[in-house]
Coordinates of C-alpha atoms in Angstrom, one line a residue:
Chain A
M21 CA 0.0 0.0 -0.1
T22 CA 1.3 3.5 -1.0
G23 CA 0.1 7.1 -0.4
E24 CA -1.2 8.9 2.7
P25 CA -2.1 6.7 5.7
L26 CA -5.8 6.9 6.6
K27 CA -6.8 9.4 9.3
T28 CA -8.2 8.2 12.5
G29 CA -11.6 9.1 13.7
S30 CA -10.4 11.4 16.4
E31 CA -8.2 13.3 13.9
M32 CA -11.1 13.9 11.6
R33 CA -13.4 15.0 14.5
R34 CA -10.6 17.5 15.5
N35 CA -10.4 18.9 12.0
L36 CA -14.2 19.2 11.7
R37 CA -14.2 21.1 15.2
N38 CA -11.5 23.6 13.7
V39 CA -13.5 24.2 10.7
E40 CA -16.6 24.8 12.9
F41 CA -14.7 27.2 15.0
A42 CA -13.4 29.2 12.1
S43 CA -16.8 29.4 10.6
R44 CA -18.2 30.7 13.8
V45 CA -15.4 33.3 14.2
F46 CA -16.2 34.5 10.6
L47 CA -19.9 34.7 11.2
A48 CA -19.4 36.6 14.5
I49 CA -17.1 39.1 12.6
A50 CA -19.8 39.5 10.0
V51 CA -22.6 40.1 12.5
V52 CA -20.5 42.4 14.5
S53 CA -19.7 44.4 11.3
L54 CA -23.4 44.4 10.2
C55 CA -24.5 45.7 13.7
A56 CA -21.7 48.4 13.7
A57 CA -22.9 49.5 10.3
V58 CA -26.6 49.6 11.4
A59 CA -25.6 51.5 14.6
L60 CA -23.5 53.9 12.5
L61 CA -26.5 54.6 10.1
A62 CA -28.8 55.0 13.0
Y63 CA -26.4 57.5 14.7
H64 CA -26.1 59.5 11.5
Q65 CA -29.9 59.5 11.2
G66 CA -30.1 61.0 14.6
V67 CA -31.6 58.0 16.4
F68 CA -29.5 58.5 19.5
T69 CA -30.0 62.5 19.6
R70 CA -32.2 63.7 22.2
T71 CA -35.1 65.8 20.6
I72 CA -38.2 67.6 21.6
R73 CA -41.5 67.9 19.8
V74 CA -42.9 71.2 18.7
Y75 CA -45.9 72.0 16.7
F76 CA -47.4 74.5 14.4
Y77 CA -50.7 74.8 12.4
A78 CA -50.7 75.8 8.8
G79 CA -53.5 76.5 6.3
T80 CA -52.0 73.9 3.7
A81 CA -49.5 71.2 3.7
D82 CA -48.4 72.3 0.0
G83 CA -44.5 72.4 -0.1
M84 CA -44.1 70.5 3.2
N85 CA -43.0 66.9 3.4
K86 CA -41.9 64.4 6.0
G87 CA -38.2 64.6 6.8
M88 CA -37.6 68.2 5.4
A89 CA -35.1 70.1 7.2
V90 CA -35.8 72.7 10.0
K91 CA -33.2 75.4 10.1
L92 CA -32.0 78.1 12.3
V93 CA -29.8 80.8 10.8
G94 CA -28.9 78.3 8.1
F95 CA -28.1 75.5 10.5
K96 CA -30.2 72.2 10.5
V97 CA -31.7 71.9 13.9
G98 CA -34.3 69.4 13.3
S99 CA -36.8 67.9 10.8
L100 CA -40.3 67.6 10.0
E101 CA -41.7 64.5 11.7
Q102 CA -45.4 64.2 11.0
I103 CA -48.2 66.1 9.1
S104 CA -51.8 65.6 10.0
I105 CA -55.1 67.3 9.5
D106 CA -57.6 68.2 12.2
R107 CA -61.3 68.5 12.0
D108 CA -61.2 72.2 11.3
L109 CA -59.2 71.3 8.1
R110 CA -56.1 72.9 9.7
V111 CA -52.7 71.2 9.1
K112 CA -51.0 70.2 12.2
V113 CA -47.2 69.8 11.7
E114 CA -44.9 68.0 14.1
L115 CA -41.3 69.0 14.3
R116 CA -38.4 67.2 16.0
V117 CA -35.8 69.9 17.4
D118 CA -32.5 68.7 18.5
A119 CA -32.3 69.3 22.3
K120 CA -29.1 70.9 22.1
Y121 CA -30.6 73.9 20.1
I122 CA -33.4 74.4 22.7
P123 CA -31.8 77.5 24.4
M124 CA -31.4 79.2 21.0
I125 CA -35.0 79.0 20.1
D126 CA -37.6 81.1 21.9
S127 CA -41.3 80.1 22.3
E128 CA -42.4 83.1 20.3
A129 CA -40.4 82.0 17.3
T130 CA -42.0 81.9 14.0
V131 CA -41.7 78.8 11.6
R132 CA -41.5 80.1 8.0
L133 CA -41.8 78.0 4.8
T134 CA -39.1 79.1 2.5
K135 CA -36.8 78.0 -0.3
E136 CA -33.0 77.6 0.2
T137 CA -32.5 79.3 -2.9
L138 CA -35.0 80.8 -5.5
I139 CA -35.1 77.3 -7.2
G140 CA -33.8 75.2 -4.3
A141 CA -35.7 72.8 -2.1
N142 CA -38.1 73.9 0.6
V143 CA -37.0 74.3 4.2
L144 CA -38.7 75.3 7.4
E145 CA -36.8 78.2 8.9
L146 CA -37.2 79.2 12.6
R147 CA -37.2 83.0 13.3
N148 CA -36.8 84.0 16.9
G149 CA -39.3 86.4 18.4
S150 CA -38.8 88.8 21.2
G151 CA -37.5 86.2 23.6
D152 CA -39.5 87.3 26.6
K153 CA -41.2 84.0 27.0
G154 CA -38.1 81.9 27.2
P155 CA -36.9 79.0 25.2
I156 CA -39.1 76.5 23.6
A157 CA -40.2 73.3 25.5
E158 CA -41.7 70.0 24.7
K159 CA -45.1 70.5 22.8
T160 CA -44.7 74.3 22.3
I161 CA -46.9 75.5 19.6
L162 CA -45.3 78.0 17.2
R163 CA -46.6 80.6 14.7
Y164 CA -46.4 79.7 11.1
E165 CA -45.8 82.0 8.2
R166 CA -45.5 81.2 4.6
E167 CA -43.2 83.1 2.3
P168 CA -44.7 84.1 -1.0
A169 CA -43.7 81.7 -3.8
L170 CA -42.2 83.1 -7.1
E171 CA -45.6 82.8 -8.9
E172 CA -47.1 84.8 -6.1
I173 CA -44.3 87.5 -6.4
V174 CA -45.0 87.7 -10.1
A175 CA -48.7 87.8 -9.7
A176 CA -48.3 90.6 -7.1
L177 CA -46.2 92.4 -9.5
A178 CA -48.7 92.0 -12.3
N179 CA -51.5 93.3 -9.8
Q180 CA -49.1 96.3 -9.1
L181 CA -48.8 96.9 -12.8
Q182 CA -52.3 96.7 -13.8
P183 CA -53.5 100.0 -12.1
M184 CA -50.5 101.7 -13.4
V185 CA -51.2 100.7 -16.9
G186 CA -54.8 101.7 -16.4
E187 CA -53.9 105.2 -15.2
V188 CA -51.3 105.6 -17.9
R189 CA -54.0 104.7 -20.5
Q190 CA -56.5 107.0 -18.8
A191 CA -54.1 109.9 -18.7
T192 CA -53.3 109.3 -22.4
A193 CA -57.1 109.1 -23.3
Y194 CA -57.7 112.3 -21.3
F195 CA -54.9 114.1 -23.3
S196 CA -55.9 112.7 -26.7
N197 CA -59.7 113.3 -26.2
P198 CA -60.6 116.1 -28.5
D199 CA -63.5 117.1 -26.1
S200 CA -61.4 117.3 -23.0
D201 CA -60.9 120.6 -21.0
F202 CA -57.2 120.4 -21.7
R203 CA -57.4 120.1 -25.5
Q204 CA -60.1 122.7 -25.6
A205 CA -58.1 125.1 -23.6
V206 CA -55.1 124.4 -25.7
R207 CA -57.2 125.1 -28.9
Q208 CA -58.5 128.3 -27.6
L209 CA -55.1 129.4 -26.6
N210 CA -53.9 128.8 -30.0
R211 CA -56.8 130.8 -31.5
T212 CA -56.3 133.7 -29.2
A213 CA -52.5 133.7 -29.9
A214 CA -53.3 134.0 -33.6
T215 CA -55.8 136.8 -33.0
L216 CA -53.2 138.5 -30.9
A217 CA -50.6 138.3 -33.5
E218 CA -52.9 139.6 -36.2
A219 CA -53.8 142.6 -33.9
G220 CA -50.2 143.2 -33.2
V221 CA -49.4 143.4 -37.0
E222 CA -52.3 145.7 -37.6
M223 CA -51.3 148.0 -34.7
K224 CA -47.9 148.3 -35.7
R225 CA -49.1 149.2 -39.3
L226 CA -51.5 151.9 -37.8
I227 CA -48.9 153.3 -35.5
V228 CA -46.7 153.8 -38.6
I229 CA -49.5 155.4 -40.6
A230 CA -50.4 157.6 -37.6
T231 CA -46.9 158.7 -37.2
D232 CA -46.6 159.5 -40.9
R233 CA -49.9 161.2 -41.2
V234 CA -50.3 163.0 -38.0
D235 CA -49.9 166.2 -39.7
K236 CA -52.6 165.3 -42.3
G237 CA -55.5 166.5 -40.2
E238 CA -57.3 165.9 -36.9
M239 CA -60.1 164.1 -38.6
R240 CA -57.9 161.5 -40.2
L241 CA -56.2 161.1 -36.8
R242 CA -59.5 160.7 -35.1
Q243 CA -60.6 158.0 -37.6
V244 CA -57.3 156.4 -37.1
L245 CA -57.5 156.6 -33.3
D246 CA -61.2 155.3 -33.5
T247 CA -60.0 152.3 -35.4
T248 CA -57.2 151.9 -33.0
D249 CA -59.6 151.9 -30.1
G250 CA -61.7 149.3 -32.0
L251 CA -58.6 147.2 -32.4
L252 CA -57.7 147.8 -28.7
K253 CA -61.1 146.6 -27.8
E254 CA -60.8 143.6 -29.9
A255 CA -57.4 142.9 -28.3
S256 CA -59.2 143.3 -24.9
S257 CA -61.8 140.8 -25.7
S258 CA -59.1 138.5 -27.1
L259 CA -57.3 138.9 -23.7
A260 CA -60.6 138.1 -21.8
V261 CA -60.8 134.7 -23.9
L262 CA -57.2 134.0 -23.2
D263 CA -57.8 134.7 -19.5
S264 CA -60.8 132.3 -19.4
S265 CA -58.7 129.8 -21.4
L266 CA -55.9 130.0 -18.8
R267 CA -58.4 129.6 -16.0
K268 CA -59.6 126.4 -17.6
V269 CA -56.0 125.2 -17.9
D270 CA -55.4 126.1 -14.5
A271 CA -58.5 124.2 -13.2
A272 CA -57.6 121.2 -15.2
L273 CA -53.8 121.1 -14.3
P274 CA -54.2 119.9 -10.7
G275 CA -56.1 116.8 -11.7
I276 CA -53.7 116.1 -14.6
A277 CA -50.8 116.7 -12.2
T278 CA -52.2 114.2 -9.7
K279 CA -52.9 111.6 -12.3
L280 CA -49.2 111.9 -13.7
D281 CA -47.9 111.9 -10.0
A282 CA -49.8 108.6 -9.3
S283 CA -48.7 107.1 -12.6
L284 CA -44.9 108.1 -12.1
E285 CA -45.4 106.7 -8.4
S286 CA -46.5 103.4 -9.7
I287 CA -43.8 103.3 -12.3
R288 CA -41.3 103.9 -9.8
V289 CA -42.5 101.3 -7.4
T290 CA -42.6 98.7 -10.2
S291 CA -39.2 99.7 -11.4
E292 CA -37.8 99.3 -7.9
A293 CA -39.4 95.8 -7.8
M294 CA -38.1 94.9 -11.2
R295 CA -34.6 96.2 -10.3
G296 CA -34.7 94.2 -7.1
I297 CA -35.4 91.0 -9.1
L298 CA -32.8 91.8 -11.7
T299 CA -30.1 92.8 -9.4
D300 CA -30.8 90.4 -6.4
E301 CA -32.6 87.4 -7.7
L302 CA -31.7 86.9 -11.2
P303 CA -27.9 86.7 -10.7
S304 CA -28.3 84.2 -8.1
I305 CA -30.5 82.1 -10.2
V306 CA -28.2 82.2 -13.1
G307 CA -25.3 81.4 -10.6
E308 CA -27.2 78.5 -9.0
A309 CA -28.2 77.3 -12.5
G310 CA -24.4 77.3 -13.7
A311 CA -23.3 75.6 -10.4
L312 CA -26.2 72.9 -10.9
V313 CA -25.0 72.3 -14.5
S314 CA -21.3 72.0 -13.4
D315 CA -22.2 69.6 -10.7
T316 CA -24.2 67.5 -12.9
G317 CA -21.4 67.4 -15.4
E318 CA -19.1 66.2 -12.5
M319 CA -21.6 63.6 -11.4
V320 CA -21.9 62.2 -14.8
R321 CA -18.2 62.1 -15.2
G322 CA -17.9 60.3 -11.7
A323 CA -20.6 57.8 -12.7
K324 CA -18.6 57.1 -16.1
R325 CA -15.5 56.4 -14.1
S326 CA -17.2 53.9 -11.7
W327 CA -17.6 50.3 -12.2
P328 CA -19.4 48.7 -14.0
V329 CA -20.3 51.9 -16.0
R330 CA -16.7 52.4 -17.0
N331 CA -16.6 49.0 -18.6
L332 CA -19.7 49.5 -20.6
L333 CA -18.5 52.7 -22.3
P334 CA -15.9 52.9 -25.0
P335 CA -12.7 54.2 -23.7
S336 CA -12.1 57.9 -24.2
Q337 CA -9.7 58.9 -27.1
E338 CA -8.6 61.9 -29.0
L339 CA -10.2 62.2 -32.3
Q340 CA -9.0 64.4 -35.3
L341 CA -10.9 65.7 -38.2
R342 CA -8.3 64.6 -40.6
L343 CA -7.4 66.7 -43.6
D344 CA -9.7 66.0 -46.4
S345 CA -9.1 67.6 -49.7
G346 CA -12.9 67.5 -50.6
G347 CA -13.9 69.5 -47.4
G348 CA -15.4 66.5 -45.6
L349 CA -15.4 66.3 -41.7
T350 CA -14.5 62.7 -40.7
A351 CA -13.1 62.0 -37.4
H352 CA -10.3 59.5 -36.9
P353 CA -8.5 58.4 -33.8
V354 CA -5.2 60.3 -33.5
E355 CA -2.1 58.3 -34.3
N356 CA 1.1 58.7 -32.5
S357 CA 2.9 59.3 -35.6
G358 CA 1.6 60.5 -38.9
R359 CA 4.1 58.7 -40.9
Chain B
M21 CA -27.1 29.0 8.2
R22 CA -29.2 32.2 8.0
T23 CA -26.3 34.1 9.8
A24 CA -24.0 32.8 7.1
Y25 CA -26.2 34.1 4.4
A26 CA -26.4 37.5 6.1
G27 CA -22.7 37.5 6.4
L28 CA -22.4 36.7 2.7
I29 CA -24.7 39.4 1.7
L30 CA -22.8 41.9 3.8
G31 CA -19.5 40.9 2.3
W32 CA -21.0 41.0 -1.2
A33 CA -22.5 44.6 -0.4
L34 CA -19.2 45.9 0.9
G35 CA -17.3 44.4 -2.0
L36 CA -19.7 45.9 -4.4
G37 CA -19.4 49.3 -2.8
G38 CA -15.6 49.1 -3.0
C39 CA -15.6 48.0 -6.7
G40 CA -18.2 50.8 -7.6
S41 CA -16.3 53.6 -6.0
T42 CA -14.6 56.1 -8.1
P43 CA -10.8 56.1 -8.0
P44 CA -9.5 59.5 -6.8
Q45 CA -8.0 61.8 -9.5
T46 CA -5.1 64.1 -9.6
G47 CA -5.4 67.7 -10.9
A48 CA -3.6 66.8 -14.2
E49 CA -6.0 63.9 -14.8
V50 CA -9.1 66.0 -14.2
Q51 CA -7.7 68.6 -16.6
R52 CA -7.1 66.0 -19.0
E53 CA -10.5 64.4 -18.6
H54 CA -12.1 67.8 -19.2
L55 CA -9.8 68.3 -22.4
I56 CA -10.9 65.0 -23.9
D57 CA -14.6 65.6 -22.8
A58 CA -14.7 68.9 -24.7
G59 CA -13.2 67.2 -27.7
E60 CA -15.8 64.4 -27.6
R61 CA -18.7 66.7 -27.1
A62 CA -17.4 68.7 -30.3
Q63 CA -17.2 65.4 -32.2
R64 CA -20.8 64.5 -31.3
A65 CA -21.8 67.9 -32.4
V66 CA -20.1 67.4 -35.8
G67 CA -21.9 64.2 -36.0
R68 CA -25.1 65.8 -35.5
G69 CA -24.2 68.5 -38.2
D70 CA -24.3 71.2 -35.5
L71 CA -21.0 72.8 -36.6
T72 CA -21.4 76.2 -34.6
R73 CA -21.6 74.3 -31.4
A74 CA -18.9 72.0 -32.4
A75 CA -16.6 75.1 -32.9
G76 CA -17.5 76.2 -29.5
F77 CA -16.4 72.9 -27.9
Y78 CA -13.2 73.0 -30.0
R79 CA -12.5 76.6 -28.8
E80 CA -13.0 75.3 -25.2
A81 CA -10.7 72.2 -25.8
L82 CA -8.0 74.5 -27.4
R83 CA -8.1 76.8 -24.5
L84 CA -7.7 73.9 -22.1
A85 CA -4.8 72.6 -24.1
E86 CA -3.2 76.0 -24.2
S87 CA -3.5 76.4 -20.5
I88 CA -1.4 73.5 -19.8
E89 CA 0.9 73.9 -22.9
D90 CA 0.1 70.4 -24.2
F91 CA 1.3 71.1 -27.7
R92 CA 0.0 67.8 -29.1
A93 CA -3.5 68.6 -27.9
I94 CA -3.2 72.2 -29.2
A95 CA -2.3 71.0 -32.7
I96 CA -5.1 68.5 -32.8
H97 CA -7.8 71.0 -31.6
A98 CA -6.4 73.9 -33.5
L99 CA -6.7 71.8 -36.8
N100 CA -10.2 70.5 -35.8
L101 CA -11.2 74.0 -35.2
A102 CA -9.8 75.2 -38.6
A103 CA -11.7 72.1 -40.4
V104 CA -15.1 73.3 -38.6
Y105 CA -14.6 76.9 -39.5
Q106 CA -13.9 76.0 -43.0
A107 CA -17.0 73.9 -43.3
L108 CA -18.8 76.9 -41.6
E109 CA -17.4 79.0 -44.6
E110 CA -15.4 81.2 -42.2
P111 CA -12.0 81.3 -43.9
A112 CA -10.5 84.1 -42.0
L113 CA -11.2 82.2 -38.6
A114 CA -10.0 78.9 -40.1
D115 CA -6.8 80.8 -41.0
R116 CA -6.4 82.2 -37.6
A117 CA -6.7 78.8 -36.0
L118 CA -4.1 77.4 -38.3
D119 CA -1.7 80.2 -37.4
R120 CA -1.5 78.9 -33.8
V121 CA 0.3 75.8 -35.3
L122 CA 2.2 77.5 -38.2
S123 CA 3.5 80.5 -36.3
A124 CA 5.7 78.3 -34.1
P125 CA 6.2 75.2 -36.1
E126 CA 9.2 74.2 -34.0
R127 CA 6.9 73.4 -31.1
F128 CA 4.8 70.9 -33.1
E129 CA 5.6 67.5 -34.5
R130 CA 6.2 67.7 -38.3
Q131 CA 3.0 65.9 -39.1
W132 CA 0.9 68.7 -37.5
S133 CA 2.8 71.5 -39.3
A134 CA 2.3 69.7 -42.7
E135 CA -1.4 69.1 -42.2
A136 CA -1.9 72.9 -41.1
A137 CA 0.0 74.0 -44.3
G138 CA -2.1 71.6 -46.3
R139 CA -5.3 73.1 -45.0
K140 CA -4.0 76.6 -45.7
A141 CA -3.5 75.5 -49.3
M142 CA -7.0 74.3 -49.5
L143 CA -8.4 77.6 -48.0
A144 CA -6.2 79.5 -50.7
L145 CA -7.6 77.3 -53.5
Q146 CA -11.1 77.9 -52.4
A147 CA -10.4 81.7 -52.3
G148 CA -8.8 81.5 -55.8
E149 CA -5.4 82.4 -54.7
Q150 CA -3.2 80.2 -56.8
D151 CA 0.2 81.6 -55.9
A152 CA -0.4 81.3 -52.1
A153 CA -1.8 77.8 -52.6
A154 CA 1.3 76.7 -54.4
L155 CA 3.5 78.0 -51.6
W156 CA 1.3 76.3 -48.8
L157 CA 1.3 73.1 -50.7
A158 CA 5.0 73.0 -51.2
R159 CA 5.5 73.4 -47.4
A160 CA 3.0 70.7 -46.8
E161 CA 4.7 68.4 -49.2
K162 CA 8.0 69.1 -47.7
G163 CA 6.6 68.0 -44.3
C164 CA 5.2 64.8 -45.6
P165 CA 7.8 63.4 -47.9
A166 CA 7.4 59.6 -47.3
A167 CA 5.0 57.5 -49.3
A168 CA 3.4 56.2 -46.2
C169 CA 2.6 59.8 -45.0
R170 CA -1.0 59.7 -43.8
I171 CA -2.2 62.8 -45.6
R172 CA -0.3 62.1 -48.9
P173 CA -3.4 61.2 -50.8
A174 CA -5.0 64.6 -49.6
L175 CA -2.0 66.5 -50.6
L176 CA -1.7 64.7 -54.1
N177 CA -5.6 65.6 -54.6
L178 CA -4.9 69.2 -53.7
R179 CA -2.0 69.3 -56.1
A180 CA -4.1 67.9 -58.8
Q181 CA -6.9 70.6 -58.0
W182 CA -4.3 73.3 -58.3
M183 CA -3.2 72.1 -61.6
L184 CA -6.7 71.7 -63.0
E185 CA -7.3 75.4 -61.9
R186 CA -4.3 76.4 -64.1
G187 CA -5.6 74.4 -67.0
A188 CA -3.0 71.6 -66.8
T189 CA -5.6 68.8 -67.2
D190 CA -3.2 66.1 -68.4
E191 CA -0.8 66.7 -65.5
A192 CA -3.6 66.8 -63.1
R193 CA -4.8 63.3 -64.1
A194 CA -1.4 61.8 -63.9
V195 CA -1.2 63.2 -60.2
L196 CA -4.9 61.8 -59.7
E197 CA -3.6 58.2 -60.6
Q198 CA -1.0 58.5 -58.0
S199 CA -3.6 59.6 -55.5
L200 CA -6.0 56.9 -56.4
A201 CA -3.2 54.3 -55.9
A202 CA -2.1 55.9 -52.5
S203 CA -5.6 56.3 -51.2
R204 CA -6.5 52.7 -52.0
A205 CA -3.3 51.6 -50.4
Q206 CA -4.2 53.4 -47.2
G207 CA -7.9 52.3 -47.3
N208 CA -8.6 56.0 -47.4
G209 CA -12.2 56.1 -48.9
E210 CA -12.6 59.7 -48.5
E211 CA -9.7 60.7 -50.6
E212 CA -10.3 58.0 -53.1
A213 CA -13.8 59.6 -53.6
N214 CA -12.0 63.0 -53.9
A215 CA -9.6 61.6 -56.5
L216 CA -12.5 60.2 -58.5
R217 CA -14.4 63.4 -58.4
L218 CA -11.4 65.4 -59.5
D219 CA -10.9 62.9 -62.2
G220 CA -14.4 63.3 -63.3
R221 CA -14.0 67.1 -63.5
A222 CA -10.7 66.8 -65.6
A223 CA -12.5 64.3 -67.9
S224 CA -15.4 66.7 -68.2
R225 CA -13.0 69.4 -69.1
A226 CA -11.2 67.3 -71.6
G227 CA -14.6 66.6 -73.2
H228 CA -14.8 63.0 -72.2
L229 CA -18.2 63.3 -70.7
G230 CA -19.0 59.6 -70.5
R231 CA -15.9 59.0 -68.5
A232 CA -16.7 62.0 -66.4
V233 CA -20.2 60.8 -65.4
E234 CA -18.8 57.3 -64.7
Q235 CA -16.1 58.5 -62.3
L236 CA -18.4 60.9 -60.5
T237 CA -21.0 58.3 -60.1
R238 CA -18.3 56.2 -58.5
A239 CA -17.3 59.1 -56.2
L240 CA -21.0 59.6 -55.3
E241 CA -21.3 55.9 -54.4
I242 CA -18.3 56.1 -51.9
D243 CA -19.4 59.4 -50.4
K244 CA -23.0 58.0 -49.7
R245 CA -21.4 54.8 -48.3
L246 CA -19.4 57.1 -45.9
A247 CA -22.2 59.2 -45.4
L248 CA -20.5 62.5 -46.1
P249 CA -23.3 65.0 -46.9
R250 CA -21.2 67.9 -48.2
K251 CA -19.3 65.8 -50.5
I252 CA -22.5 64.2 -51.7
A253 CA -23.7 67.6 -52.7
L254 CA -20.3 68.4 -54.5
D255 CA -20.7 65.0 -56.4
L256 CA -24.2 65.8 -57.4
L257 CA -23.3 69.2 -58.6
E258 CA -20.4 67.9 -60.7
L259 CA -22.7 65.2 -62.0
G260 CA -25.3 67.9 -62.9
E261 CA -22.7 69.9 -64.7
A262 CA -21.5 66.8 -66.8
E263 CA -25.0 66.0 -67.8
L264 CA -25.7 69.6 -68.9
A265 CA -22.6 69.3 -71.0
R266 CA -23.8 66.2 -72.6
G267 CA -27.2 67.9 -73.3
E268 CA -29.1 65.6 -70.8
R269 CA -31.1 68.6 -69.3
E270 CA -33.7 66.3 -67.5
A271 CA -30.8 64.3 -65.8
A272 CA -28.9 67.5 -65.0
R273 CA -31.9 69.1 -63.5
D274 CA -32.6 66.0 -61.3
Y275 CA -28.9 66.1 -60.0
A276 CA -29.0 69.8 -59.4
R277 CA -32.3 69.5 -57.3
R278 CA -30.8 66.7 -55.4
A279 CA -27.7 68.8 -54.7
L280 CA -30.0 71.7 -53.6
Y281 CA -32.0 69.5 -51.2
V282 CA -28.7 68.1 -49.7
S283 CA -27.1 71.4 -49.3
R284 CA -30.1 72.8 -47.6
A285 CA -30.0 70.0 -45.2
T286 CA -26.3 70.7 -44.5
R287 CA -27.0 74.5 -44.4
S288 CA -24.1 75.2 -46.8
R289 CA -24.7 78.6 -48.2
R290 CA -22.1 78.2 -50.9
Q291 CA -23.5 74.9 -52.2
Q292 CA -27.0 76.2 -52.0
E293 CA -25.9 79.1 -54.3
A294 CA -24.1 76.8 -56.7
S295 CA -27.2 74.4 -57.0
A296 CA -29.6 77.3 -57.6
R297 CA -27.2 78.9 -60.1
L298 CA -26.9 75.5 -62.0
L299 CA -30.8 75.1 -61.9
E300 CA -31.1 78.6 -63.3
R301 CA -28.8 77.6 -66.2
I302 CA -30.7 74.5 -66.8
Q303 CA -34.1 76.3 -67.0

């Protein structure tokens, strides 16, 4: 007989015990690792953090969801635990606030639903009140405010614009209406000015005649003077008309001025609002959008590099639009040497 | 047993996480990745026929290459940018892109300078500047002396084109024979079609209209197989001219209309005008 000697029963039993021991050790390590991972996850989820419950009531649950962050001056201090509805159709919201932040939040604090950025996620923001009533405690009920959404801002802006446009239209219609006091007064003013000009020319002519012919007799002079008198009367009546026209203009002007003032004020308010949007909000939107695109690009690049995606994609390579005497554009992988 | 399974799953999950993680990158690798990414995006835009966007991506790639003084990448993307500008019918911009390589040729490998000079010659031929074309062509040929030079068939075709422009039809056809042999040896279908097209043009000028149509039809077949729209339009235009010269007005009109449709699809203003002019002559 050649080869290994047959193992005895006791040896085999010992070997089996060793294998059993090794598997138990391996399983114990695996279980401990799993427990540690679960515990770590739970720790990160805040299971071991001491919290208190506070509430607020809202008119609608729109924009709120379970787990959303509760922030105080930009720091996450808790999360939304539960949303329920009561019999009066009020939305009752339960928040979990980290106990270590309790001294920083007073019982008169206001909860505000806002966005982290103009196009970012919704968050609940705590804003402290006067601080007279001390810090929050378990089951404190807080006040709630809702920040106007972008659509509401735009709607408010449109509402602001509407009366302004109406007023401008009204003022324009007033100025362009041929029957309005203003247009009539201007027409009369034009007529009077024309009459005055005519009278002035006539008077000049008569004065020249009077000067030249003063020596031609009293009769002629009187006639001339009579004519002059008539013309002066005419001028006086014209002046009366002018006076009445000016009175009308004077009466109409305060109304017009008030309307113009109101229109200009509306324009000023609207332009202020528009400037606010353009200088404060738009650049931040553009900046955020740029950052978002850049982040997305980085994420896609990261995903492309990770296993198993990297094995599914063709390897990156430099491509060249080789010289084509017919003007074609065909890409070829770049060779190390062209000859 | 259940515990063993749990352990196995945990180990598998940890392993999967480890394999799926992204390896860390150095700054140089990130820069290089951005450079290649811009080049790939440009290439995809060229594939879509969106040449304006492609030019934007190539400009970005060139900027990145210049920021790290990667001369090889600078040459590649300057040449790519020039090719796209030429297709966009912006010769001045194409010239400027090529000057990045030609103004300091000592920094670049010889093949890139030769290719840049070749494209300059092509631009000069398009502009009708025969003398400038001859100078650039000579410089390109000097940088590409060996028979195995990758761009040799293209340079031979440009030389033949230059000769045709000067009326030297027989010499041009002799050069085109060399070009056909070189491009077939390299398996370069693009240049083979270009040589056939030029040969068709030369035959047409020599009055051999039957041969011209035959050569141009072969060029069209190759260009359609390679899906090169601008060159398909060129083939159709040449075929239209040859058929018109043969007195086949109906066939000529058909080719001119097809050239017009293709050039509209590629948004090539120059080819659209050429097609419209040919159609007017046929009417």
